[in-house]
Coordinates of C-alpha atoms in Angstrom, one line a residue:
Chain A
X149 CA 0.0 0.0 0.0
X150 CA 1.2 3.2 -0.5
X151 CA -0.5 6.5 0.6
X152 CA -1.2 9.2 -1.5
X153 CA -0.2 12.4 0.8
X154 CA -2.8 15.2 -0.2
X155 CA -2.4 18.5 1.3
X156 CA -5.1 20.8 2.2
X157 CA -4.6 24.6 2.0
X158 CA -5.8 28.1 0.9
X159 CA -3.7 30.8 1.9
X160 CA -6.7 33.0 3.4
X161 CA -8.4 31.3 6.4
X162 CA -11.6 30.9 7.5
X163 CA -12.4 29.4 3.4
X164 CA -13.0 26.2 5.0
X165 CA -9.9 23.8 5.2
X166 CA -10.4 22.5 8.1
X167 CA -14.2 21.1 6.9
X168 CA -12.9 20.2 3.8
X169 CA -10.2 18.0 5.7
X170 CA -12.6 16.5 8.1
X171 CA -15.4 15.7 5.5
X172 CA -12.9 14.0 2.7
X173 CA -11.7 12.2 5.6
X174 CA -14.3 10.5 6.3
X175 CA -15.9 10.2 3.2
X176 CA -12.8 8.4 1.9
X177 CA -12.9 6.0 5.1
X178 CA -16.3 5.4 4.3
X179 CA -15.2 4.2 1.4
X180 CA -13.5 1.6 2.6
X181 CA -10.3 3.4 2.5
X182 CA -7.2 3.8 5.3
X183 CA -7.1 7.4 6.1
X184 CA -4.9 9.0 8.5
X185 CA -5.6 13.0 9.1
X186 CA -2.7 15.3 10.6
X187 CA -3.7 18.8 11.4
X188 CA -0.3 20.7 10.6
X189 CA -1.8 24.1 12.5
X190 CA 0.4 23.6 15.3
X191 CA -0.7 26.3 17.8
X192 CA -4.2 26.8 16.5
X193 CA -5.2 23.1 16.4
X194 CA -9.1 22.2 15.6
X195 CA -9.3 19.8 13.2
X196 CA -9.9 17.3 16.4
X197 CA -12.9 19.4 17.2
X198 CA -14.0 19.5 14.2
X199 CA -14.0 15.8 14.1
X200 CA -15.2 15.1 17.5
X201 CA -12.0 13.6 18.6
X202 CA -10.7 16.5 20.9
X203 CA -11.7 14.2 24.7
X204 CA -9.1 11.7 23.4
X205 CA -5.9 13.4 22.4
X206 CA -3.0 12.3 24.9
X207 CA 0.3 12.7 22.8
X208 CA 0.3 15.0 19.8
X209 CA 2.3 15.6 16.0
X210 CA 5.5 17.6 18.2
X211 CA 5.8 14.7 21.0
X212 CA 6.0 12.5 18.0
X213 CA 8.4 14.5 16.1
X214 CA 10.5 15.2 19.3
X215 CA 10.3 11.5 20.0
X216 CA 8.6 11.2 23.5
X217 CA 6.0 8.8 21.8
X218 CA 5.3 6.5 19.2
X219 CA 4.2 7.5 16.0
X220 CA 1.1 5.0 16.7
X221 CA 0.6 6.8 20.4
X222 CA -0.1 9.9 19.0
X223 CA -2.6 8.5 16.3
X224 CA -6.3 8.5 17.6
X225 CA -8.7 6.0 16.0
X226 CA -12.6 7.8 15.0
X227 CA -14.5 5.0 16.0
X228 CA -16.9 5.7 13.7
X229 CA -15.4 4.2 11.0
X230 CA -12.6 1.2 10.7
X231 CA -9.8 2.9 9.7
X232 CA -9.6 6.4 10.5
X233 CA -6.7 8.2 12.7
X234 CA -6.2 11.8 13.5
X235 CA -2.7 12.7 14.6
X236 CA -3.2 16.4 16.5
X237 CA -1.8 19.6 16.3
X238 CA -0.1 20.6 19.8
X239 CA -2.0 23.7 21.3
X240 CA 1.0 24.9 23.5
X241 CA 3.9 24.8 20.7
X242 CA 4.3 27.1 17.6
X243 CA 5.1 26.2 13.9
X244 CA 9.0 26.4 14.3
X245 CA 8.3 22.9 16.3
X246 CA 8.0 20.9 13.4
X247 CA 10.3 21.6 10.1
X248 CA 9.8 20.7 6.5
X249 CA 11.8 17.7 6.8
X250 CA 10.3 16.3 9.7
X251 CA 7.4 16.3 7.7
X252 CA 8.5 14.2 5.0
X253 CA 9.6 11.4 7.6
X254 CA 7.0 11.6 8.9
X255 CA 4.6 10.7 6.3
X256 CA 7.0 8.1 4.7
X257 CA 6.4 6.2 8.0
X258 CA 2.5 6.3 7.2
X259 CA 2.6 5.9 3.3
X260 CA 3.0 2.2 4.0
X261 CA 0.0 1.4 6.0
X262 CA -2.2 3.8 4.5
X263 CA -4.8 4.9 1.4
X264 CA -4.5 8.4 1.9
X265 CA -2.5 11.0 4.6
X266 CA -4.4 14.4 4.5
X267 CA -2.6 17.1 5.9
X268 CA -4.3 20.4 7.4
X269 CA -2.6 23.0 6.4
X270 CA -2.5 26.2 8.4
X271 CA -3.6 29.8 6.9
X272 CA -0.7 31.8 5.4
X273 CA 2.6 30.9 3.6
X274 CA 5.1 31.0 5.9
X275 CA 6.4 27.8 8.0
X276 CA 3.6 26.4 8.7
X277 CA 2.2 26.1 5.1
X278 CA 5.7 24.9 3.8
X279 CA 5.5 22.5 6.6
X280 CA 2.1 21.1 5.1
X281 CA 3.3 20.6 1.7
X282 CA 6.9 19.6 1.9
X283 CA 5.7 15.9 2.1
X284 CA 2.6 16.5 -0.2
X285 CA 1.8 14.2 -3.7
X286 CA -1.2 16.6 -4.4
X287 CA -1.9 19.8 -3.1
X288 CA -5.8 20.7 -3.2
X289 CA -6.8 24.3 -2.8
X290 CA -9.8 25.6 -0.9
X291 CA -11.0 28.6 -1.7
X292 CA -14.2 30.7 -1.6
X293 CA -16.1 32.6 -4.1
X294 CA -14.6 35.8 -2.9
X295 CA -12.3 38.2 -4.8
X296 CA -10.0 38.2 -1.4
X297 CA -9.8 34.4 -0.8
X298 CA -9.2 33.8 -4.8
X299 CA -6.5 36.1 -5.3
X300 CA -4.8 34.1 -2.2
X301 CA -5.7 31.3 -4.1
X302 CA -3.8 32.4 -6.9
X303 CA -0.8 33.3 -5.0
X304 CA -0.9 29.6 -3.3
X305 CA -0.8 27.8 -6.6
X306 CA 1.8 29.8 -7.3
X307 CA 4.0 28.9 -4.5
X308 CA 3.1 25.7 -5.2
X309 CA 3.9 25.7 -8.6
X310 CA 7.3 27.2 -7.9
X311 CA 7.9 24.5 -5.3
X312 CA 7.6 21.8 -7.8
X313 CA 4.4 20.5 -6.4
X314 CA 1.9 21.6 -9.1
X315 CA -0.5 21.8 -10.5
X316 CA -2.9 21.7 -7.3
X317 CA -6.5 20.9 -7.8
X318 CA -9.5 23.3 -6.8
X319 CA -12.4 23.2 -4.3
X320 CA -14.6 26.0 -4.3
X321 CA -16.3 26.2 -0.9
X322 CA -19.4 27.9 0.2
X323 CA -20.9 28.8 -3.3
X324 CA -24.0 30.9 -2.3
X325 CA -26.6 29.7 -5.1
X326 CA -28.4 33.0 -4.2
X327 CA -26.1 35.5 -4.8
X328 CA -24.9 34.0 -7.4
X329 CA -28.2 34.0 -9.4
X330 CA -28.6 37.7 -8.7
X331 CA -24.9 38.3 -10.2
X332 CA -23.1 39.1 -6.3
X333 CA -21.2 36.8 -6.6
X334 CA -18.4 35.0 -8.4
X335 CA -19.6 32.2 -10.1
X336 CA -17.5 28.9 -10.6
X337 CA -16.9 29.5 -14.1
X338 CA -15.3 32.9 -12.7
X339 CA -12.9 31.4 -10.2
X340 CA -11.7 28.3 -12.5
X341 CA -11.1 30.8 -15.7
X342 CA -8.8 33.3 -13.3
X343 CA -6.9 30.1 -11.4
X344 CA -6.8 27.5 -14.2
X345 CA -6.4 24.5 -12.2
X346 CA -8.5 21.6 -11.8
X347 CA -11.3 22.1 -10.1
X348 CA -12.0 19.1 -8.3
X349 CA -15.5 20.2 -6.2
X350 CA -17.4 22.8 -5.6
X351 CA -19.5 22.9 -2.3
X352 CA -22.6 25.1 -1.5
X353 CA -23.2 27.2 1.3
X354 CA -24.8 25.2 3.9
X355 CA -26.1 25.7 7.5
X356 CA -25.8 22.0 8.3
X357 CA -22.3 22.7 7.9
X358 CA -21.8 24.8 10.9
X359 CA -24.4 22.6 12.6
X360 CA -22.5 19.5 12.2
X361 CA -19.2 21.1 12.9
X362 CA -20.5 22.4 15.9
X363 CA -21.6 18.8 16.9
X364 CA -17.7 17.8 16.2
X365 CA -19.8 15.3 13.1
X366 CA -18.5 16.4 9.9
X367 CA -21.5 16.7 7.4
X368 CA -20.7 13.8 5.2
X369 CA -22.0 11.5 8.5
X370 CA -25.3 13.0 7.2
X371 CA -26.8 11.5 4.5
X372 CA -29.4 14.1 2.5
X373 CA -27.4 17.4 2.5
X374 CA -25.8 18.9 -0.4
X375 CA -22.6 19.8 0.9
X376 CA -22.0 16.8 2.5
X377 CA -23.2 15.0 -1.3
X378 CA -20.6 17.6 -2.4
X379 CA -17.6 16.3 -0.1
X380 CA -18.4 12.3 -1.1
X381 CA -17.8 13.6 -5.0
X382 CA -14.5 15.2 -3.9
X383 CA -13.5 12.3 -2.3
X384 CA -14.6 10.0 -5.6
X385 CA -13.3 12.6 -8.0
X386 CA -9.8 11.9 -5.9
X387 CA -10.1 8.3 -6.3
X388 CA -9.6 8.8 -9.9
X389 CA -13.8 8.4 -10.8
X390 CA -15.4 10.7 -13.3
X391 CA -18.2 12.4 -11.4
X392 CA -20.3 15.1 -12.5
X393 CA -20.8 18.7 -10.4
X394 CA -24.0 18.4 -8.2
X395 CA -27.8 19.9 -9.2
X396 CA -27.0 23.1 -7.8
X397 CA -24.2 23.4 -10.9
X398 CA -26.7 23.1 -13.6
X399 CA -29.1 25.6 -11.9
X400 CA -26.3 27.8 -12.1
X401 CA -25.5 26.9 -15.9
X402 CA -28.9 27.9 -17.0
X403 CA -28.9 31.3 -15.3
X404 CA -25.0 31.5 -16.8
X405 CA -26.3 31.0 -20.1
X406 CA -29.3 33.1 -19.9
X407 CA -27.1 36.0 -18.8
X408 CA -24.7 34.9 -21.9
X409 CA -26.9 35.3 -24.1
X410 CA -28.6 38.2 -23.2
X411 CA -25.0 39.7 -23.1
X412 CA -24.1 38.7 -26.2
X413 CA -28.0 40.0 -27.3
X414 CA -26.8 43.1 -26.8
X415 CA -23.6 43.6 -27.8
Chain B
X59 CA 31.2 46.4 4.1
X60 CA 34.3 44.4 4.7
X61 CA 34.5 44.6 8.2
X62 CA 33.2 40.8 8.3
X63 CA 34.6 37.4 8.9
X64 CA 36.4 35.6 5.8
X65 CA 36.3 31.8 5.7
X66 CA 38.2 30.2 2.9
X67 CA 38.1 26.2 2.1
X68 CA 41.0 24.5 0.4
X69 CA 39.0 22.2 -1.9
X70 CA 35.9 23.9 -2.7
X71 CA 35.7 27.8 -2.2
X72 CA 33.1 29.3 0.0
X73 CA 33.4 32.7 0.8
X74 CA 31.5 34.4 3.8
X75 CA 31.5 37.8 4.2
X76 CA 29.3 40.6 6.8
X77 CA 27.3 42.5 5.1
X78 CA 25.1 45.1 6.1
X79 CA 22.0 42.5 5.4
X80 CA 23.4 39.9 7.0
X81 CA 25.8 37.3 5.5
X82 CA 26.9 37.3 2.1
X83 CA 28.2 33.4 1.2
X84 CA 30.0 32.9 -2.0
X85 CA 29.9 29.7 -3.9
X86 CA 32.7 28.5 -5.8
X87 CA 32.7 25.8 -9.1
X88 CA 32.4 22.2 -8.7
X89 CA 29.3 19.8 -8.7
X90 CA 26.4 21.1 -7.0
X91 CA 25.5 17.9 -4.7
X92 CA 29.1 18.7 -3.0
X93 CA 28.9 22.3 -2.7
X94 CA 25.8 22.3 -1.1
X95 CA 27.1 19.7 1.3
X96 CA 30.2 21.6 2.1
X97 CA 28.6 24.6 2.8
X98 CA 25.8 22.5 5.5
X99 CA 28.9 20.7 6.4
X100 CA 30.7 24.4 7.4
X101 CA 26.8 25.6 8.7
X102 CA 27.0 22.9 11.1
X103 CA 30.4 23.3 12.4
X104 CA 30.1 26.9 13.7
X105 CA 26.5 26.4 14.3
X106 CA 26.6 29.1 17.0
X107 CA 27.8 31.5 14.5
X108 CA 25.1 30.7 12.1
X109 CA 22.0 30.8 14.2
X110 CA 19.4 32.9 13.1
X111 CA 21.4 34.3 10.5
X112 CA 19.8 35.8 7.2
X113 CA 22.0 34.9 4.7
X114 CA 22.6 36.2 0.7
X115 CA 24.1 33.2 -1.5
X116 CA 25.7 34.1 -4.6
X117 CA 25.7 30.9 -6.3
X118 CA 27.9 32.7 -9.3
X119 CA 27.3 29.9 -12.4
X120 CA 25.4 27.1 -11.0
X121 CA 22.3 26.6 -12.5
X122 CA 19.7 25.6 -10.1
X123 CA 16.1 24.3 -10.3
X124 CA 13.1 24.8 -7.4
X125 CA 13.7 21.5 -6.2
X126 CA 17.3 21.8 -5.6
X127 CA 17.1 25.5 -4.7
X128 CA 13.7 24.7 -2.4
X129 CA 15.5 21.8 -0.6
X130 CA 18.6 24.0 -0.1
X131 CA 16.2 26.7 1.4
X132 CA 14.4 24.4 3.8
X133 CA 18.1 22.7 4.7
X134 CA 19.2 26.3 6.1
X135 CA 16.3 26.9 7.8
X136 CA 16.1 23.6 9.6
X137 CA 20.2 24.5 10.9
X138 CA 18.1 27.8 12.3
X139 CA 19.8 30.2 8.8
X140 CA 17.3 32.1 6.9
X141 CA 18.0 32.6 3.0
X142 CA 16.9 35.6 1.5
X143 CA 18.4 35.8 -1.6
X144 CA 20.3 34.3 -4.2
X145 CA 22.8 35.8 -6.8
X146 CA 23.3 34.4 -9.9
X147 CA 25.1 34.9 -13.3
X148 CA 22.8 32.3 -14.6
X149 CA 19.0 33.6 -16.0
X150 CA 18.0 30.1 -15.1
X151 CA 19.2 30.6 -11.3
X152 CA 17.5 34.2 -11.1
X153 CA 14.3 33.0 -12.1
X154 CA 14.5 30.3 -9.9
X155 CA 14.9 32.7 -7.4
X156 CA 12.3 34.9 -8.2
X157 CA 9.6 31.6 -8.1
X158 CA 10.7 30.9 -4.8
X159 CA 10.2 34.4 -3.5
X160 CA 13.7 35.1 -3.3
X161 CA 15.6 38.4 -3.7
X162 CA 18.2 38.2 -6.7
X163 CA 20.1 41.2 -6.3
X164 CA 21.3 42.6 -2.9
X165 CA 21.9 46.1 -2.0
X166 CA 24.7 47.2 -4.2
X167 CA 25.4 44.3 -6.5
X168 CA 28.9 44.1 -8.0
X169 CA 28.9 46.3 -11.2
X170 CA 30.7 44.0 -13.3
X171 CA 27.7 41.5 -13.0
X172 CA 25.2 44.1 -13.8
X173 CA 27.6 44.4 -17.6
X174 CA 28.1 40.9 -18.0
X175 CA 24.1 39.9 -17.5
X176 CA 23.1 42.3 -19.9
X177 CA 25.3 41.2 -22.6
X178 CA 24.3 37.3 -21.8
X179 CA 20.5 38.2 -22.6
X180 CA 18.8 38.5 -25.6
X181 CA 19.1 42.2 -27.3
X182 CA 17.6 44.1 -29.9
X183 CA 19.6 47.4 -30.5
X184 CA 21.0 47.5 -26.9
X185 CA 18.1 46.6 -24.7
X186 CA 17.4 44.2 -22.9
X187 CA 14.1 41.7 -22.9
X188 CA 12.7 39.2 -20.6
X189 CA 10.9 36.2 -21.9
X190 CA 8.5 34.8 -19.5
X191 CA 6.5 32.1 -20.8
X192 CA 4.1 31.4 -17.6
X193 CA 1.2 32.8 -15.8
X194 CA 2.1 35.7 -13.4
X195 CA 0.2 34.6 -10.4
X196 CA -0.2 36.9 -7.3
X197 CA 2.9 37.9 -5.6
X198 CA 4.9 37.6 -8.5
X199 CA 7.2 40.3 -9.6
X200 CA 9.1 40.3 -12.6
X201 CA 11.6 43.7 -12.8
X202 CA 14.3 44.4 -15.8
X203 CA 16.0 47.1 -16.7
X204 CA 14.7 46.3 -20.4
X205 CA 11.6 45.1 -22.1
X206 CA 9.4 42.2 -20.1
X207 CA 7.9 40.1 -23.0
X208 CA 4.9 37.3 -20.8
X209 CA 3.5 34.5 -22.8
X210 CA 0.6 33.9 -20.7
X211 CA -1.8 35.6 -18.1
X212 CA -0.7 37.9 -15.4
X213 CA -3.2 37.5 -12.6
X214 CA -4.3 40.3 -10.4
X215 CA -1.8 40.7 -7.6
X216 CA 1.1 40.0 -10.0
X217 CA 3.9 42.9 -10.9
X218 CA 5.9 43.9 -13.5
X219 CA 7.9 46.6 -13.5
X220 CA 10.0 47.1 -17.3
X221 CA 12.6 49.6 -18.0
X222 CA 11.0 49.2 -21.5
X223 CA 8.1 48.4 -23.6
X224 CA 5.7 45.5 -21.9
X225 CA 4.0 42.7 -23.9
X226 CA 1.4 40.2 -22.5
X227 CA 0.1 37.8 -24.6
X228 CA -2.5 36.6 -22.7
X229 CA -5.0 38.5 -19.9
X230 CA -3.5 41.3 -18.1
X231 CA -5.3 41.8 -14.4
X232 CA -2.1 42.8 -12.5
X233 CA 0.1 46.0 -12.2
X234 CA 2.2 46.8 -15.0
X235 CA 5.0 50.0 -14.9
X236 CA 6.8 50.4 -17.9
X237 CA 9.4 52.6 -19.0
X238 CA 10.3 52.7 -15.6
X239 CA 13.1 55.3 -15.7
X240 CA 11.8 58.0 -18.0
X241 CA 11.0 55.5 -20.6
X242 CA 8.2 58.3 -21.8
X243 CA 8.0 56.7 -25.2
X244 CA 7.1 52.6 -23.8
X245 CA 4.0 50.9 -24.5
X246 CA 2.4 48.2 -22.9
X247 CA 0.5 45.5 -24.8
X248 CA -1.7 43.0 -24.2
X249 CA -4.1 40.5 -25.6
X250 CA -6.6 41.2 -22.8
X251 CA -6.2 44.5 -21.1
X252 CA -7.7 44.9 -17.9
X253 CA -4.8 45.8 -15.8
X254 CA -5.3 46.5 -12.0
X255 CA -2.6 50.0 -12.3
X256 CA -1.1 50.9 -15.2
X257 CA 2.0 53.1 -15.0
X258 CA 4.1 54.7 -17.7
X259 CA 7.1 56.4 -16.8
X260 CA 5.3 58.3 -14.0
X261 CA 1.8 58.1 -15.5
X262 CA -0.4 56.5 -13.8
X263 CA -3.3 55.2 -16.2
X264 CA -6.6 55.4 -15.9
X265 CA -9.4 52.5 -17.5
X266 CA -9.2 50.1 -20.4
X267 CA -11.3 50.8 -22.9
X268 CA -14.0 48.4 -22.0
X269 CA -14.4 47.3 -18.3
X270 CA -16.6 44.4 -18.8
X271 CA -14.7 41.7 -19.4
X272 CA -17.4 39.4 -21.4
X273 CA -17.1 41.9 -24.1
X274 CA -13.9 42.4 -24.3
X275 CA -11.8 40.4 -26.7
X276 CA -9.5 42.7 -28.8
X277 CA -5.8 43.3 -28.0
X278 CA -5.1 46.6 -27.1
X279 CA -1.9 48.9 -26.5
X280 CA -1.4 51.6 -23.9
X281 CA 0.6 54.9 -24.7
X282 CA 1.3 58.3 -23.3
X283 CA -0.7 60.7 -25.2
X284 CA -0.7 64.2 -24.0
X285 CA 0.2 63.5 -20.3
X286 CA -2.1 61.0 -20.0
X287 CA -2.4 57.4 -20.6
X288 CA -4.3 56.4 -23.7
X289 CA -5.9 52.7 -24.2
X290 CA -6.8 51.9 -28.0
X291 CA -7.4 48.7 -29.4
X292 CA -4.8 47.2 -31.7
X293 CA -6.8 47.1 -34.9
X294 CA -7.1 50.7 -35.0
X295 CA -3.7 51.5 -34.6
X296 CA -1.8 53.2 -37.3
X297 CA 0.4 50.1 -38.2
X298 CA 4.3 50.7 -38.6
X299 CA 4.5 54.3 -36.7

């Protein structure tokens, strides 16, 4: 076996990393697959309470790296699903903990009992993110439909790009259907024609999100919502199926079109 | 300036030197693999010395790639030294350095490189030109002296900044300057032309032609036209002025 390493990152935060890492998680261990989560925000950590797991942690990702435990210590098993670890952030440490190459070791000591190793990346560019991608095979980037958190975007891939890990694939998270019918927001189309990368998923705003993150049960536990329908597709779309974009994206592709065309009516 | 320490290895040559950013290490010839590892190999040894140092590398004619260049970065940092540039004769090396977010010059470069790297690139009576062939993504920065020539888009939050004339082929969404030192006479060119500031000589430039972008599909150049910066689209354009 040998794990694919995919790292999670944006550049702005608050886009939704964290959520996104929590729900492919699980989606890919439902799948049957072995997935192993570390949340690389060392300092900020809350990917384990995003995931419910935050009663349990006892040793954490620096007590690994500075070798006061085992590598399998540190790694809590979600008992909701076979074979699902977290490995934590530490709260009381900063970035400079942990460096690039730690990272790599790291994760060539998982890729052998393991489907997938996502990593948490924290906001910004400095250690932390190079931290979160040194060991990474694919780099996926969250972003929002927001001029702010795309231009971030942008500058992401671009590090990326420059660090030889490229190209990185796209989620676009929170995609208000509303706004975007009334021409406030950015649609899809907008963000994948200014970042040219693959876009990979694109998730609609949804209040069972922060309902189910609140609840520490990532939203793909629930069965009927969209966004949690949306996170399952990222995590078949990585798995190398050919899946097409929710509902929601043809909605949007008629009201594209009709604008088109009355665009192009008038020009 | 030269009030520094000098080191100075038998086999391979590495130079350090104080300088008022920091460190200034030079890099002699031989293969790269056992340049880098003398230079860890000397990091290591006077560890105390090199803590928390910000250190300048003038890598003189290696060529390096991001990998090797990204791996040497991450190397210093984990022995606690933090690179901030690197100085090279090669084109290669520079843009390297530039992808990585590196400096490539540092406060008064020597003034026989500034000669020899404007003889080694391409020139059409005299000036120089930069060839990018890439997207500009944000935080990217491209500066020469002479013309910047992009084959593909510049995002918004990407720079250039030309001595010259600039030509995109492809979207332009970021800052352009061009004729940077009194170059009155530069024009900047693109496929696409929606730049976010648009600066000739000390011009700054007011809209494109046609804001919305769904419309807008002709090329267009920019010129200084009685103080002020003029957009007009290509096809109108008195051909061989």
């Amino acid at each position: 076996m040998t794990a694919t390493i995919i790292t999670i990152t944006s550049g702005k935060g608050g886009v939704g990393k964290t959520t996104t890492t929590a729900n492919l998680a699980l989606a890919l261990a439902e799948l049957g697959d072995k997935v192993v989560c570390i949340d690389g925000d060392i300092g900020l950590r809350n990917l384990d309470v995003v995931m419910g797991l935050e009663n349990r942690i006892v040793y954490d990702l620096v007590d690994v790296i500075e070798g006061r435990c085992r590598l399998r210590q540190a790694m809590i098993r979600d008992k909701r699903m076979n074979e699902l670890y977290l490995i934590p952030a530490a709260q009381t440490r900063d970035k400079s903990s942990v460096t690039p190459s730690d990272m790599v070791r790291l994760c060539d000591q998982l890729r052998d009992e393991f489907d997938w190793v996502l990593i948490d990346s924290p906001a910004g560019i400095e250690r932390g993110f190079r931290n979160s991608i040194a060991p990474a095979d694919v780099v996926l980037v969250v972003t929002n439909p927001e001029i702010s958190a795309v231009r971030d975007a942008d500058r992401i891939i671009g590090l990326v790009e420059a660090e030889e890990k490229g190209p990185a694939k796209l989620v676009i998270n929170r995609l208000n259907l509303d706004l975007v019918k009334r021409g406030d927001m950015l649609t899809a189309d907008d963000v994948v024609e200014l970042l040219a990368i693959e876009l990979v998923g694109i998730v609609p705003e949804d209040a069972s999100v922060v309902v189910s993150t609140n609840r520490g049960q990532p939203v793909v536990m629930e069965a009927y919502t969209k966004a949690g329908q949306a996170f399952r597709n990222v995590a078949l779309r990585l798995k190398g199926q050919e899946v097409p974009f929710l509902d929601l994206e043809e909605k949007k592709g008629f009201f594209q079109n009709l604008s088109n065309m009355l665009r192009s009516g008038g020009n | 300036m030269q009030n520094g320490e000098m080191l100075q290895d038998k086999k391979i040559s590495i130079k350090i030197k104080g300088i008022r950013d920091g460190l200034l290490i030079s890099l002699g010839e031989g293969d790269w693999p056992i340049v880098q590892e003398e230079l860890l190999k000397q990091i290591e040894e006077r560890s105390a010395f090199f803590q928390g140092a910000r250190v300048a590398l003038d890598v003189e004619n290696h060529i390096l790639h991001a990998a090797e260049m990204g791996m040497l970065r991450d190397k210093l940092s984990d022995s606690g030294v933090i690179l901030w540039a690197v100085i090279s004769n090669s084109p290669t090396t520079e843009r390297t350095s530039q992808m990585l977010g590196l400096a490539t010059r540092i406060s008064k470069p020597k003034p026989e490189r500034v000669i020899r790297s404007q003889s080694a690139s391409t020139s059409l009576s005299g000036d120089n030109a930069m060839l990018v062939k890439r997207t500009l993504r944000s935080g990217f920065k491209i500066s020469s002296a002479g013309h910047v020539i992009v084959i593909g888009d510049v995002n918004p939050g990407a720079e250039i900044s030309a001595g010259g004339n600039v030509v995109v082929w492809g979207r332009l969404l970021g800052s352009v300057h061009a004729g940077v030192d009194g170059g009155k006479d530069a024009v900047v060119c693109a496929l696409e032309m929606m730049p976010k500031q648009l600066r000739i000589d000390d011009v700054i430039g007011g809209l494109p032609l046609k804001p919305d972008k769904k419309k807008h599909v002709l090329p267009e150049f920019a010129m200084i036209q009685g103080g002020e910066i003029l957009f007009q689209e290509w096809n109108q354009r008195e051909r061989g002025k």
